[in-house]
mmCIF file with all atom_site columns, C-alpha atoms in Angstrom:
data_model
loop_
_atom_site.group_PDB
_atom_site.id
_atom_site.type_symbol
_atom_site.label_atom_id
_atom_site.label_alt_id
_atom_site.label_comp_id
_atom_site.label_asym_id
_atom_site.label_entity_id
_atom_site.label_seq_id
_atom_site.pdbx_PDB_ins_code
_atom_site.Cartn_x
_atom_site.Cartn_y
_atom_site.Cartn_z
_atom_site.occupancy
_atom_site.B_iso_or_equiv
_atom_site.pdbx_formal_charge
_atom_site.auth_seq_id
_atom_site.auth_comp_id
_atom_site.auth_asym_id
_atom_site.auth_atom_id
_atom_site.pdbx_PDB_model_num
ATOM 1   C CA . UNK A 1 1   ? -4.157  9.051   2.874   1.00 0.00 ? 590 UNK A CA 1
ATOM 2   C CA . UNK A 1 2   ? -0.832  11.150  2.727   1.00 0.00 ? 591 UNK A CA 1
ATOM 3   C CA . UNK A 1 3   ? 0.958   14.036  2.055   1.00 0.00 ? 592 UNK A CA 1
ATOM 4   C CA . UNK A 1 4   ? 1.949   15.100  -1.576  1.00 0.00 ? 593 UNK A CA 1
ATOM 5   C CA . UNK A 1 5   ? 5.485   15.668  -1.244  1.00 0.00 ? 594 UNK A CA 1
ATOM 6   C CA . UNK A 1 6   ? 7.681   16.885  -3.978  1.00 0.00 ? 595 UNK A CA 1
ATOM 7   C CA . UNK A 1 7   ? 4.945   16.147  -6.597  1.00 0.00 ? 596 UNK A CA 1
ATOM 8   C CA . UNK A 1 8   ? 5.817   17.567  -10.189 1.00 0.00 ? 597 UNK A CA 1
ATOM 9   C CA . UNK A 1 9   ? 4.437   16.688  -13.559 1.00 0.00 ? 598 UNK A CA 1
ATOM 10  C CA . UNK A 1 10  ? 6.115   13.103  -13.696 1.00 0.00 ? 599 UNK A CA 1
ATOM 11  C CA . UNK A 1 11  ? 4.872   12.259  -9.916  1.00 0.00 ? 600 UNK A CA 1
ATOM 12  C CA . UNK A 1 12  ? 1.310   13.855  -10.467 1.00 0.00 ? 601 UNK A CA 1
ATOM 13  C CA . UNK A 1 13  ? 1.442   11.214  -13.470 1.00 0.00 ? 602 UNK A CA 1
ATOM 14  C CA . UNK A 1 14  ? 1.701   8.196   -11.013 1.00 0.00 ? 603 UNK A CA 1
ATOM 15  C CA . UNK A 1 15  ? -1.071  9.445   -8.633  1.00 0.00 ? 604 UNK A CA 1
ATOM 16  C CA . UNK A 1 16  ? -4.321  7.751   -8.367  1.00 0.00 ? 605 UNK A CA 1
ATOM 17  C CA . UNK A 1 17  ? -7.221  9.609   -10.055 1.00 0.00 ? 606 UNK A CA 1
ATOM 18  C CA . UNK A 1 18  ? -8.693  10.837  -6.637  1.00 0.00 ? 607 UNK A CA 1
ATOM 19  C CA . UNK A 1 19  ? -6.540  10.912  -3.516  1.00 0.00 ? 608 UNK A CA 1
ATOM 20  C CA . UNK A 1 20  ? -7.131  8.387   -1.057  1.00 0.00 ? 609 UNK A CA 1
ATOM 21  C CA . UNK A 1 21  ? -9.361  8.796   1.985   1.00 0.00 ? 610 UNK A CA 1
ATOM 22  C CA . UNK A 1 22  ? -8.083  8.759   5.521   1.00 0.00 ? 611 UNK A CA 1
ATOM 23  C CA . UNK A 1 23  ? -5.607  10.326  7.954   1.00 0.00 ? 612 UNK A CA 1
ATOM 24  C CA . UNK A 1 24  ? -3.612  13.109  6.056   1.00 0.00 ? 613 UNK A CA 1
ATOM 25  C CA . UNK A 1 25  ? -0.676  12.141  7.678   1.00 0.00 ? 614 UNK A CA 1
ATOM 26  C CA . UNK A 1 26  ? -0.743  8.367   7.867   1.00 0.00 ? 615 UNK A CA 1
ATOM 27  C CA . UNK A 1 27  ? 2.448   7.884   5.330   1.00 0.00 ? 616 UNK A CA 1
ATOM 28  C CA . UNK A 1 28  ? 5.332   6.144   5.020   1.00 0.00 ? 617 UNK A CA 1
ATOM 29  C CA . UNK A 1 29  ? 8.058   8.803   4.836   1.00 0.00 ? 618 UNK A CA 1
ATOM 30  C CA . UNK A 1 30  ? 10.086  9.924   7.931   1.00 0.00 ? 619 UNK A CA 1
ATOM 31  C CA . UNK A 1 31  ? 8.169   12.506  9.880   1.00 0.00 ? 620 UNK A CA 1
ATOM 32  C CA . UNK A 1 32  ? 10.084  15.674  9.372   1.00 0.00 ? 621 UNK A CA 1
ATOM 33  C CA . UNK A 1 33  ? 8.384   18.810  10.179  1.00 0.00 ? 622 UNK A CA 1
ATOM 34  C CA . UNK A 1 34  ? 10.319  21.035  7.606   1.00 0.00 ? 623 UNK A CA 1
ATOM 35  C CA . UNK A 1 35  ? 9.553   18.574  4.814   1.00 0.00 ? 624 UNK A CA 1
ATOM 36  C CA . UNK A 1 36  ? 5.740   18.650  5.611   1.00 0.00 ? 625 UNK A CA 1
ATOM 37  C CA . UNK A 1 37  ? 5.493   21.971  5.694   1.00 0.00 ? 626 UNK A CA 1
ATOM 38  C CA . UNK A 1 38  ? 7.332   22.382  2.507   1.00 0.00 ? 627 UNK A CA 1
ATOM 39  C CA . UNK A 1 39  ? 5.071   19.191  0.988   1.00 0.00 ? 628 UNK A CA 1
ATOM 40  C CA . UNK A 1 40  ? 1.669   21.109  2.140   1.00 0.00 ? 629 UNK A CA 1
ATOM 41  C CA . UNK A 1 41  ? 2.770   24.019  -0.071  1.00 0.00 ? 630 UNK A CA 1
ATOM 42  C CA . UNK A 1 42  ? 3.502   22.280  -2.805  1.00 0.00 ? 631 UNK A CA 1
ATOM 43  C CA . UNK A 1 43  ? 0.299   20.319  -2.872  1.00 0.00 ? 632 UNK A CA 1
ATOM 44  C CA . UNK A 1 44  ? -1.667  23.306  -2.851  1.00 0.00 ? 633 UNK A CA 1
ATOM 45  C CA . UNK A 1 45  ? -0.507  24.280  -5.808  1.00 0.00 ? 634 UNK A CA 1
ATOM 46  C CA . UNK A 1 46  ? -0.103  21.113  -7.800  1.00 0.00 ? 635 UNK A CA 1
ATOM 47  C CA . UNK A 1 47  ? -3.740  20.472  -6.384  1.00 0.00 ? 636 UNK A CA 1
ATOM 48  C CA . UNK A 1 48  ? -4.992  23.848  -7.793  1.00 0.00 ? 637 UNK A CA 1
ATOM 49  C CA . UNK A 1 49  ? -3.337  22.971  -11.092 1.00 0.00 ? 638 UNK A CA 1
ATOM 50  C CA . UNK A 1 50  ? -4.696  19.566  -11.626 1.00 0.00 ? 639 UNK A CA 1
ATOM 51  C CA . UNK A 1 51  ? -8.107  20.079  -10.232 1.00 0.00 ? 640 UNK A CA 1
ATOM 52  C CA . UNK A 1 52  ? -7.886  17.493  -7.223  1.00 0.00 ? 641 UNK A CA 1
ATOM 53  C CA . UNK A 1 53  ? -10.282 17.937  -4.529  1.00 0.00 ? 642 UNK A CA 1
ATOM 54  C CA . UNK A 1 54  ? -8.700  16.563  -1.379  1.00 0.00 ? 643 UNK A CA 1
ATOM 55  C CA . UNK A 1 55  ? -11.370 15.231  1.226   1.00 0.00 ? 644 UNK A CA 1
ATOM 56  C CA . UNK A 1 56  ? -10.212 13.427  4.230   1.00 0.00 ? 645 UNK A CA 1
ATOM 57  C CA . UNK A 1 57  ? -12.770 10.831  5.835   1.00 0.00 ? 646 UNK A CA 1
ATOM 58  C CA . UNK A 1 58  ? -11.923 7.750   7.816   1.00 0.00 ? 647 UNK A CA 1
ATOM 59  C CA . UNK A 1 59  ? -13.679 5.510   5.198   1.00 0.00 ? 648 UNK A CA 1
ATOM 60  C CA . UNK A 1 60  ? -12.414 4.887   1.530   1.00 0.00 ? 649 UNK A CA 1
ATOM 61  C CA . UNK A 1 61  ? -14.230 6.210   -1.410  1.00 0.00 ? 650 UNK A CA 1
ATOM 62  C CA . UNK A 1 62  ? -17.449 4.421   -1.800  1.00 0.00 ? 651 UNK A CA 1
ATOM 63  C CA . UNK A 1 63  ? -19.376 3.765   -5.257  1.00 0.00 ? 652 UNK A CA 1
ATOM 64  C CA . UNK A 1 64  ? -23.372 4.732   -5.223  1.00 0.00 ? 653 UNK A CA 1
ATOM 65  C CA . UNK A 1 65  ? -24.029 0.818   -4.661  1.00 0.00 ? 654 UNK A CA 1
ATOM 66  C CA . UNK A 1 66  ? -22.340 1.215   -1.520  1.00 0.00 ? 655 UNK A CA 1
ATOM 67  C CA . UNK A 1 67  ? -18.937 -0.992  -2.560  1.00 0.00 ? 656 UNK A CA 1
ATOM 68  C CA . UNK A 1 68  ? -15.907 0.472   -1.844  1.00 0.00 ? 657 UNK A CA 1
ATOM 69  C CA . UNK A 1 69  ? -14.032 1.903   -4.791  1.00 0.00 ? 658 UNK A CA 1
ATOM 70  C CA . UNK A 1 70  ? -10.711 -0.169  -4.235  1.00 0.00 ? 659 UNK A CA 1
ATOM 71  C CA . UNK A 1 71  ? -9.138  -3.061  -6.054  1.00 0.00 ? 660 UNK A CA 1
ATOM 72  C CA . UNK A 1 72  ? -8.831  -4.034  -9.507  1.00 0.00 ? 661 UNK A CA 1
ATOM 73  C CA . UNK A 1 73  ? -6.665  -5.785  -12.066 1.00 0.00 ? 662 UNK A CA 1
ATOM 74  C CA . UNK A 1 74  ? -2.716  -5.741  -11.914 1.00 0.00 ? 663 UNK A CA 1
ATOM 75  C CA . UNK A 1 75  ? -0.190  -7.465  -13.797 1.00 0.00 ? 664 UNK A CA 1
ATOM 76  C CA . UNK A 1 76  ? 3.285   -7.272  -11.351 1.00 0.00 ? 665 UNK A CA 1
ATOM 77  C CA . UNK A 1 77  ? 6.246   -9.461  -10.917 1.00 0.00 ? 666 UNK A CA 1
ATOM 78  C CA . UNK A 1 78  ? 6.586   -11.471 -7.789  1.00 0.00 ? 667 UNK A CA 1
ATOM 79  C CA . UNK A 1 79  ? 9.898   -11.737 -5.913  1.00 0.00 ? 668 UNK A CA 1
ATOM 80  C CA . UNK A 1 80  ? 10.524  -15.362 -7.315  1.00 0.00 ? 669 UNK A CA 1
ATOM 81  C CA . UNK A 1 81  ? 10.288  -13.554 -10.731 1.00 0.00 ? 670 UNK A CA 1
ATOM 82  C CA . UNK A 1 82  ? 7.114   -14.802 -11.855 1.00 0.00 ? 671 UNK A CA 1
ATOM 83  C CA . UNK A 1 83  ? 4.736   -12.642 -13.786 1.00 0.00 ? 672 UNK A CA 1
ATOM 84  C CA . UNK A 1 84  ? 1.568   -12.355 -11.418 1.00 0.00 ? 673 UNK A CA 1
ATOM 85  C CA . UNK A 1 85  ? -2.083  -10.782 -11.820 1.00 0.00 ? 674 UNK A CA 1
ATOM 86  C CA . UNK A 1 86  ? -4.967  -10.447 -9.500  1.00 0.00 ? 675 UNK A CA 1
ATOM 87  C CA . UNK A 1 87  ? -6.665  -12.999 -11.289 1.00 0.00 ? 676 UNK A CA 1
ATOM 88  C CA . UNK A 1 88  ? -4.012  -15.651 -9.645  1.00 0.00 ? 677 UNK A CA 1
ATOM 89  C CA . UNK A 1 89  ? -5.334  -15.402 -6.369  1.00 0.00 ? 678 UNK A CA 1
ATOM 90  C CA . UNK A 1 90  ? -8.866  -15.731 -7.048  1.00 0.00 ? 679 UNK A CA 1
ATOM 91  C CA . UNK A 1 91  ? -10.432 -18.246 -4.473  1.00 0.00 ? 680 UNK A CA 1
ATOM 92  C CA . UNK A 1 92  ? -8.617  -16.615 -1.695  1.00 0.00 ? 681 UNK A CA 1
ATOM 93  C CA . UNK A 1 93  ? -8.469  -13.491 0.371   1.00 0.00 ? 682 UNK A CA 1
ATOM 94  C CA . UNK A 1 94  ? -5.593  -11.186 -0.544  1.00 0.00 ? 683 UNK A CA 1
ATOM 95  C CA . UNK A 1 95  ? -4.372  -8.861  2.423   1.00 0.00 ? 684 UNK A CA 1
ATOM 96  C CA . UNK A 1 96  ? -2.345  -6.064  0.860   1.00 0.00 ? 685 UNK A CA 1
ATOM 97  C CA . UNK A 1 97  ? -0.053  -3.502  1.921   1.00 0.00 ? 686 UNK A CA 1
ATOM 98  C CA . UNK A 1 98  ? 1.917   -1.156  -0.511  1.00 0.00 ? 687 UNK A CA 1
ATOM 99  C CA . UNK A 1 99  ? 5.273   0.042   1.138   1.00 0.00 ? 688 UNK A CA 1
ATOM 100 C CA . UNK A 1 100 ? 8.762   -0.085  0.004   1.00 0.00 ? 689 UNK A CA 1
ATOM 101 C CA . UNK A 1 101 ? 11.808  -1.909  1.512   1.00 0.00 ? 690 UNK A CA 1
ATOM 102 C CA . UNK A 1 102 ? 13.792  1.112   2.447   1.00 0.00 ? 691 UNK A CA 1
ATOM 103 C CA . UNK A 1 103 ? 10.812  2.390   4.473   1.00 0.00 ? 692 UNK A CA 1
ATOM 104 C CA . UNK A 1 104 ? 12.605  3.450   8.152   1.00 0.00 ? 693 UNK A CA 1
ATOM 105 C CA . UNK A 1 105 ? 9.206   2.868   10.051  1.00 0.00 ? 694 UNK A CA 1
ATOM 106 C CA . UNK A 1 106 ? 5.492   1.887   8.651   1.00 0.00 ? 695 UNK A CA 1
ATOM 107 C CA . UNK A 1 107 ? 6.524   -0.511  6.576   1.00 0.00 ? 696 UNK A CA 1
ATOM 108 C CA . UNK A 1 108 ? 8.277   -3.087  8.934   1.00 0.00 ? 697 UNK A CA 1
ATOM 109 C CA . UNK A 1 109 ? 5.841   -1.955  11.943  1.00 0.00 ? 698 UNK A CA 1
ATOM 110 C CA . UNK A 1 110 ? 2.859   -2.565  9.034   1.00 0.00 ? 699 UNK A CA 1
ATOM 111 C CA . UNK A 1 111 ? 4.220   -6.047  7.987   1.00 0.00 ? 700 UNK A CA 1
ATOM 112 C CA . UNK A 1 112 ? 5.333   -7.083  11.442  1.00 0.00 ? 701 UNK A CA 1
ATOM 113 C CA . UNK A 1 113 ? 1.387   -6.699  12.512  1.00 0.00 ? 702 UNK A CA 1
ATOM 114 C CA . UNK A 1 114 ? 0.358   -8.456  9.358   1.00 0.00 ? 703 UNK A CA 1
ATOM 115 C CA . UNK A 1 115 ? 2.386   -11.549 9.948   1.00 0.00 ? 704 UNK A CA 1
ATOM 116 C CA . UNK A 1 116 ? 1.404   -11.596 14.010  1.00 0.00 ? 705 UNK A CA 1
ATOM 117 C CA . UNK A 1 117 ? -2.155  -11.197 12.896  1.00 0.00 ? 706 UNK A CA 1
ATOM 118 C CA . UNK A 1 118 ? -1.708  -14.591 10.589  1.00 0.00 ? 707 UNK A CA 1
ATOM 119 C CA . UNK A 1 119 ? -0.358  -16.488 13.448  1.00 0.00 ? 708 UNK A CA 1
ATOM 120 C CA . UNK A 1 120 ? -3.570  -15.497 15.423  1.00 0.00 ? 709 UNK A CA 1
ATOM 121 C CA . UNK A 1 121 ? -5.639  -16.729 12.698  1.00 0.00 ? 710 UNK A CA 1
ATOM 122 C CA . UNK A 1 122 ? -4.410  -20.022 12.788  1.00 0.00 ? 711 UNK A CA 1
ATOM 123 C CA . UNK A 1 123 ? -5.564  -22.331 10.151  1.00 0.00 ? 712 UNK A CA 1
ATOM 124 C CA . UNK A 1 124 ? -7.943  -19.608 9.069   1.00 0.00 ? 713 UNK A CA 1
ATOM 125 C CA . UNK A 1 125 ? -4.738  -17.820 7.719   1.00 0.00 ? 714 UNK A CA 1
ATOM 126 C CA . UNK A 1 126 ? -4.375  -20.582 4.844   1.00 0.00 ? 715 UNK A CA 1
ATOM 127 C CA . UNK A 1 127 ? -7.468  -18.928 3.292   1.00 0.00 ? 716 UNK A CA 1
ATOM 128 C CA . UNK A 1 128 ? -5.456  -15.897 3.023   1.00 0.00 ? 717 UNK A CA 1
ATOM 129 C CA . UNK A 1 129 ? -2.887  -14.268 0.829   1.00 0.00 ? 718 UNK A CA 1
ATOM 130 C CA . UNK A 1 130 ? -0.335  -11.928 2.305   1.00 0.00 ? 719 UNK A CA 1
ATOM 131 C CA . UNK A 1 131 ? 0.933   -9.518  -0.368  1.00 0.00 ? 720 UNK A CA 1
ATOM 132 C CA . UNK A 1 132 ? 3.303   -6.773  -0.182  1.00 0.00 ? 721 UNK A CA 1
ATOM 133 C CA . UNK A 1 133 ? 3.480   -4.223  -3.280  1.00 0.00 ? 722 UNK A CA 1
ATOM 134 C CA . UNK A 1 134 ? 6.367   -2.083  -3.670  1.00 0.00 ? 723 UNK A CA 1
ATOM 135 C CA . UNK A 1 135 ? 5.934   1.584   -4.402  1.00 0.00 ? 724 UNK A CA 1
ATOM 136 C CA . UNK A 1 136 ? 9.667   1.825   -5.261  1.00 0.00 ? 725 UNK A CA 1
ATOM 137 C CA . UNK A 1 137 ? 10.259  -0.383  -8.178  1.00 0.00 ? 726 UNK A CA 1
ATOM 138 C CA . UNK A 1 138 ? 13.418  1.705   -9.034  1.00 0.00 ? 727 UNK A CA 1
ATOM 139 C CA . UNK A 1 139 ? 15.317  0.222   -6.138  1.00 0.00 ? 728 UNK A CA 1
ATOM 140 C CA . UNK A 1 140 ? 12.789  -2.938  -5.341  1.00 0.00 ? 729 UNK A CA 1
ATOM 141 C CA . UNK A 1 141 ? 14.042  -5.472  -7.651  1.00 0.00 ? 730 UNK A CA 1
ATOM 142 C CA . UNK A 1 142 ? 12.470  -9.212  -7.293  1.00 0.00 ? 731 UNK A CA 1
ATOM 143 C CA . UNK A 1 143 ? 15.854  -10.054 -5.621  1.00 0.00 ? 732 UNK A CA 1
ATOM 144 C CA . UNK A 1 144 ? 15.819  -7.304  -3.122  1.00 0.00 ? 733 UNK A CA 1
ATOM 145 C CA . UNK A 1 145 ? 11.853  -8.402  -2.295  1.00 0.00 ? 734 UNK A CA 1
ATOM 146 C CA . UNK A 1 146 ? 12.823  -11.955 -1.813  1.00 0.00 ? 735 UNK A CA 1
ATOM 147 C CA . UNK A 1 147 ? 15.273  -11.037 0.814   1.00 0.00 ? 736 UNK A CA 1
ATOM 148 C CA . UNK A 1 148 ? 12.937  -8.413  2.278   1.00 0.00 ? 737 UNK A CA 1
ATOM 149 C CA . UNK A 1 149 ? 9.551   -10.232 2.450   1.00 0.00 ? 738 UNK A CA 1
ATOM 150 C CA . UNK A 1 150 ? 11.220  -13.395 4.127   1.00 0.00 ? 739 UNK A CA 1
ATOM 151 C CA . UNK A 1 151 ? 11.991  -11.396 7.166   1.00 0.00 ? 740 UNK A CA 1
ATOM 152 C CA . UNK A 1 152 ? 8.580   -11.245 8.181   1.00 0.00 ? 741 UNK A CA 1
ATOM 153 C CA . UNK A 1 153 ? 6.537   -14.319 6.975   1.00 0.00 ? 742 UNK A CA 1
ATOM 154 C CA . UNK A 1 154 ? 7.082   -17.350 4.955   1.00 0.00 ? 743 UNK A CA 1
ATOM 155 C CA . UNK A 1 155 ? 3.745   -17.170 2.682   1.00 0.00 ? 744 UNK A CA 1
ATOM 156 C CA . UNK A 1 156 ? 4.202   -13.103 2.422   1.00 0.00 ? 745 UNK A CA 1
ATOM 157 C CA . UNK A 1 157 ? 4.440   -12.401 -1.846  1.00 0.00 ? 746 UNK A CA 1
ATOM 158 C CA . UNK A 1 158 ? 6.419   -9.638  -2.891  1.00 0.00 ? 747 UNK A CA 1
ATOM 159 C CA . UNK A 1 159 ? 5.239   -7.956  -5.881  1.00 0.00 ? 748 UNK A CA 1
ATOM 160 C CA . UNK A 1 160 ? 6.979   -5.244  -8.041  1.00 0.00 ? 749 UNK A CA 1
ATOM 161 C CA . UNK A 1 161 ? 7.124   -4.292  -11.773 1.00 0.00 ? 750 UNK A CA 1
ATOM 162 C CA . UNK A 1 162 ? 7.731   -1.444  -14.151 1.00 0.00 ? 751 UNK A CA 1
ATOM 163 C CA . UNK A 1 163 ? 7.044   2.121   -12.740 1.00 0.00 ? 752 UNK A CA 1
ATOM 164 C CA . UNK A 1 164 ? 3.958   2.136   -15.128 1.00 0.00 ? 753 UNK A CA 1
ATOM 165 C CA . UNK A 1 165 ? 2.515   -1.319  -13.636 1.00 0.00 ? 754 UNK A CA 1
ATOM 166 C CA . UNK A 1 166 ? 3.084   -0.195  -10.171 1.00 0.00 ? 755 UNK A CA 1
ATOM 167 C CA . UNK A 1 167 ? 1.608   3.168   -10.711 1.00 0.00 ? 756 UNK A CA 1
ATOM 168 C CA . UNK A 1 168 ? -1.647  1.033   -12.402 1.00 0.00 ? 757 UNK A CA 1
ATOM 169 C CA . UNK A 1 169 ? -1.833  -1.128  -9.230  1.00 0.00 ? 758 UNK A CA 1
ATOM 170 C CA . UNK A 1 170 ? -1.691  1.754   -6.902  1.00 0.00 ? 759 UNK A CA 1
ATOM 171 C CA . UNK A 1 171 ? -4.236  3.796   -8.690  1.00 0.00 ? 760 UNK A CA 1
ATOM 172 C CA . UNK A 1 172 ? -7.035  0.785   -8.754  1.00 0.00 ? 761 UNK A CA 1
ATOM 173 C CA . UNK A 1 173 ? -6.097  0.480   -4.855  1.00 0.00 ? 762 UNK A CA 1
ATOM 174 C CA . UNK A 1 174 ? -6.500  4.358   -4.436  1.00 0.00 ? 763 UNK A CA 1
ATOM 175 C CA . UNK A 1 175 ? -2.774  4.241   -2.797  1.00 0.00 ? 764 UNK A CA 1
ATOM 176 C CA . UNK A 1 176 ? -1.019  7.685   -2.781  1.00 0.00 ? 765 UNK A CA 1
ATOM 177 C CA . UNK A 1 177 ? 2.530   7.649   -3.145  1.00 0.00 ? 766 UNK A CA 1
ATOM 178 C CA . UNK A 1 178 ? 5.641   10.073  -4.173  1.00 0.00 ? 767 UNK A CA 1
ATOM 179 C CA . UNK A 1 179 ? 9.257   10.137  -4.246  1.00 0.00 ? 768 UNK A CA 1
ATOM 180 C CA . UNK A 1 180 ? 11.051  12.648  -1.433  1.00 0.00 ? 769 UNK A CA 1
ATOM 181 C CA . UNK A 1 181 ? 14.285  13.787  -2.410  1.00 0.00 ? 770 UNK A CA 1
ATOM 182 C CA . UNK A 1 182 ? 17.153  13.847  0.207   1.00 0.00 ? 771 UNK A CA 1
ATOM 183 C CA . UNK A 1 183 ? 17.089  16.891  2.059   1.00 0.00 ? 772 UNK A CA 1
ATOM 184 C CA . UNK A 1 184 ? 21.128  16.807  2.051   1.00 0.00 ? 773 UNK A CA 1
ATOM 185 C CA . UNK A 1 185 ? 20.687  16.819  -1.613  1.00 0.00 ? 774 UNK A CA 1
ATOM 186 C CA . UNK A 1 186 ? 22.123  13.247  -2.181  1.00 0.00 ? 775 UNK A CA 1
ATOM 187 C CA . UNK A 1 187 ? 21.022  10.649  -4.459  1.00 0.00 ? 776 UNK A CA 1
ATOM 188 C CA . UNK A 1 188 ? 19.118  8.635   -1.579  1.00 0.00 ? 777 UNK A CA 1
ATOM 189 C CA . UNK A 1 189 ? 15.243  9.442   -1.100  1.00 0.00 ? 778 UNK A CA 1
ATOM 190 C CA . UNK A 1 190 ? 12.077  8.284   0.969   1.00 0.00 ? 779 UNK A CA 1
ATOM 191 C CA . UNK A 1 191 ? 9.083   7.224   -0.477  1.00 0.00 ? 780 UNK A CA 1
ATOM 192 C CA . UNK A 1 192 ? 5.550   9.037   0.940   1.00 0.00 ? 781 UNK A CA 1
ATOM 193 C CA . UNK A 1 193 ? 2.861   6.606   1.022   1.00 0.00 ? 782 UNK A CA 1
ATOM 194 C CA . UNK A 1 194 ? -0.587  5.233   2.025   1.00 0.00 ? 783 UNK A CA 1
ATOM 195 C CA . UNK A 1 195 ? -0.080  2.746   4.912   1.00 0.00 ? 784 UNK A CA 1
ATOM 196 C CA . UNK A 1 196 ? -3.519  1.191   4.884   1.00 0.00 ? 785 UNK A CA 1
ATOM 197 C CA . UNK A 1 197 ? -3.551  -2.689  4.655   1.00 0.00 ? 786 UNK A CA 1
ATOM 198 C CA . UNK A 1 198 ? -6.527  -3.864  2.583   1.00 0.00 ? 787 UNK A CA 1
ATOM 199 C CA . UNK A 1 199 ? -8.506  -6.858  2.806   1.00 0.00 ? 788 UNK A CA 1
ATOM 200 C CA . UNK A 1 200 ? -9.963  -8.456  -0.409  1.00 0.00 ? 789 UNK A CA 1
ATOM 201 C CA . UNK A 1 201 ? -12.627 -11.020 -0.996  1.00 0.00 ? 790 UNK A CA 1
ATOM 202 C CA . UNK A 1 202 ? -11.981 -14.476 -2.625  1.00 0.00 ? 791 UNK A CA 1
ATOM 203 C CA . UNK A 1 203 ? -13.916 -12.614 -5.915  1.00 0.00 ? 792 UNK A CA 1
ATOM 204 C CA . UNK A 1 204 ? -10.995 -9.869  -5.565  1.00 0.00 ? 793 UNK A CA 1
ATOM 205 C CA . UNK A 1 205 ? -13.837 -7.430  -3.931  1.00 0.00 ? 794 UNK A CA 1
ATOM 206 C CA . UNK A 1 206 ? -12.872 -4.961  -1.229  1.00 0.00 ? 795 UNK A CA 1
ATOM 207 C CA . UNK A 1 207 ? -13.867 -6.122  2.109   1.00 0.00 ? 796 UNK A CA 1
ATOM 208 C CA . UNK A 1 208 ? -11.949 -3.928  4.514   1.00 0.00 ? 797 UNK A CA 1
ATOM 209 C CA . UNK A 1 209 ? -9.225  -2.036  5.646   1.00 0.00 ? 798 UNK A CA 1
ATOM 210 C CA . UNK A 1 210 ? -7.277  -1.602  8.542   1.00 0.00 ? 799 UNK A CA 1
ATOM 211 C CA . UNK A 1 211 ? -5.324  1.706   9.836   1.00 0.00 ? 800 UNK A CA 1
ATOM 212 C CA . UNK A 1 212 ? -1.736  1.516   10.586  1.00 0.00 ? 801 UNK A CA 1
ATOM 213 C CA . UNK A 1 213 ? -1.221  0.820   14.325  1.00 0.00 ? 802 UNK A CA 1
ATOM 214 C CA . UNK A 1 214 ? -4.482  -1.487  14.383  1.00 0.00 ? 803 UNK A CA 1
ATOM 215 C CA . UNK A 1 215 ? -3.669  -4.003  17.216  1.00 0.00 ? 804 UNK A CA 1
ATOM 216 C CA . UNK A 1 216 ? -2.804  -7.760  15.320  1.00 0.00 ? 805 UNK A CA 1
ATOM 217 C CA . UNK A 1 217 ? -5.545  -9.131  17.611  1.00 0.00 ? 806 UNK A CA 1
ATOM 218 C CA . UNK A 1 218 ? -8.189  -6.656  16.317  1.00 0.00 ? 807 UNK A CA 1
ATOM 219 C CA . UNK A 1 219 ? -7.181  -7.542  12.491  1.00 0.00 ? 808 UNK A CA 1
ATOM 220 C CA . UNK A 1 220 ? -7.228  -10.945 13.213  1.00 0.00 ? 809 UNK A CA 1
ATOM 221 C CA . UNK A 1 221 ? -10.738 -10.958 14.766  1.00 0.00 ? 810 UNK A CA 1
ATOM 222 C CA . UNK A 1 222 ? -12.082 -8.515  11.968  1.00 0.00 ? 811 UNK A CA 1
ATOM 223 C CA . UNK A 1 223 ? -10.562 -11.093 9.432   1.00 0.00 ? 812 UNK A CA 1
ATOM 224 C CA . UNK A 1 224 ? -12.451 -13.914 10.802  1.00 0.00 ? 813 UNK A CA 1
ATOM 225 C CA . UNK A 1 225 ? -15.596 -12.514 10.892  1.00 0.00 ? 814 UNK A CA 1
ATOM 226 C CA . UNK A 1 226 ? -15.274 -11.693 7.126   1.00 0.00 ? 815 UNK A CA 1
ATOM 227 C CA . UNK A 1 227 ? -13.866 -14.975 6.092   1.00 0.00 ? 816 UNK A CA 1
#
């Protein structure tokens, strides 16, 4: 989950219909006390106006059938400039992480952990497609993603798109994200965002998720049991 920082009318339109479940502070922005306090105040006002009910737990939202309400269709562009949809990855497990290339902490550590887990899986990793979806399409073009994903794993696929396409993908995965303006008043900004990694089955259905900081060995062991 995450803190709804700096949410206004434009930002709120990009949020999932239901806030994500998980650690309220498990977000990809740089932890700053002043920012967090301000964010909580803004989130309260926005949450009341929009009618959101924020419930924090250790598990994702679950439908009455017992299946987690995570995952669905998306249409994005990969780091080679090729249009991709969720259907392109059918038959293999998707391991997805949502973040952005300017992320100072959670994204590089999360992707490094993903890469280490894939290495530990050995030949079983061939049944998995590692995917990095940006929540900052304004800056993360295909060219930027191409240089970035290559730093972590040779098979890592970077996905971006228009603001609307990224919002749609984030919505079906219940991913929270919001732009955090520079405290100094400049043009630079950070992105608050959820930091869960999702494992989807060959049919595109949700299997499990991993919290940020889960050891690669544990990630690999849990994935192997679900393959």
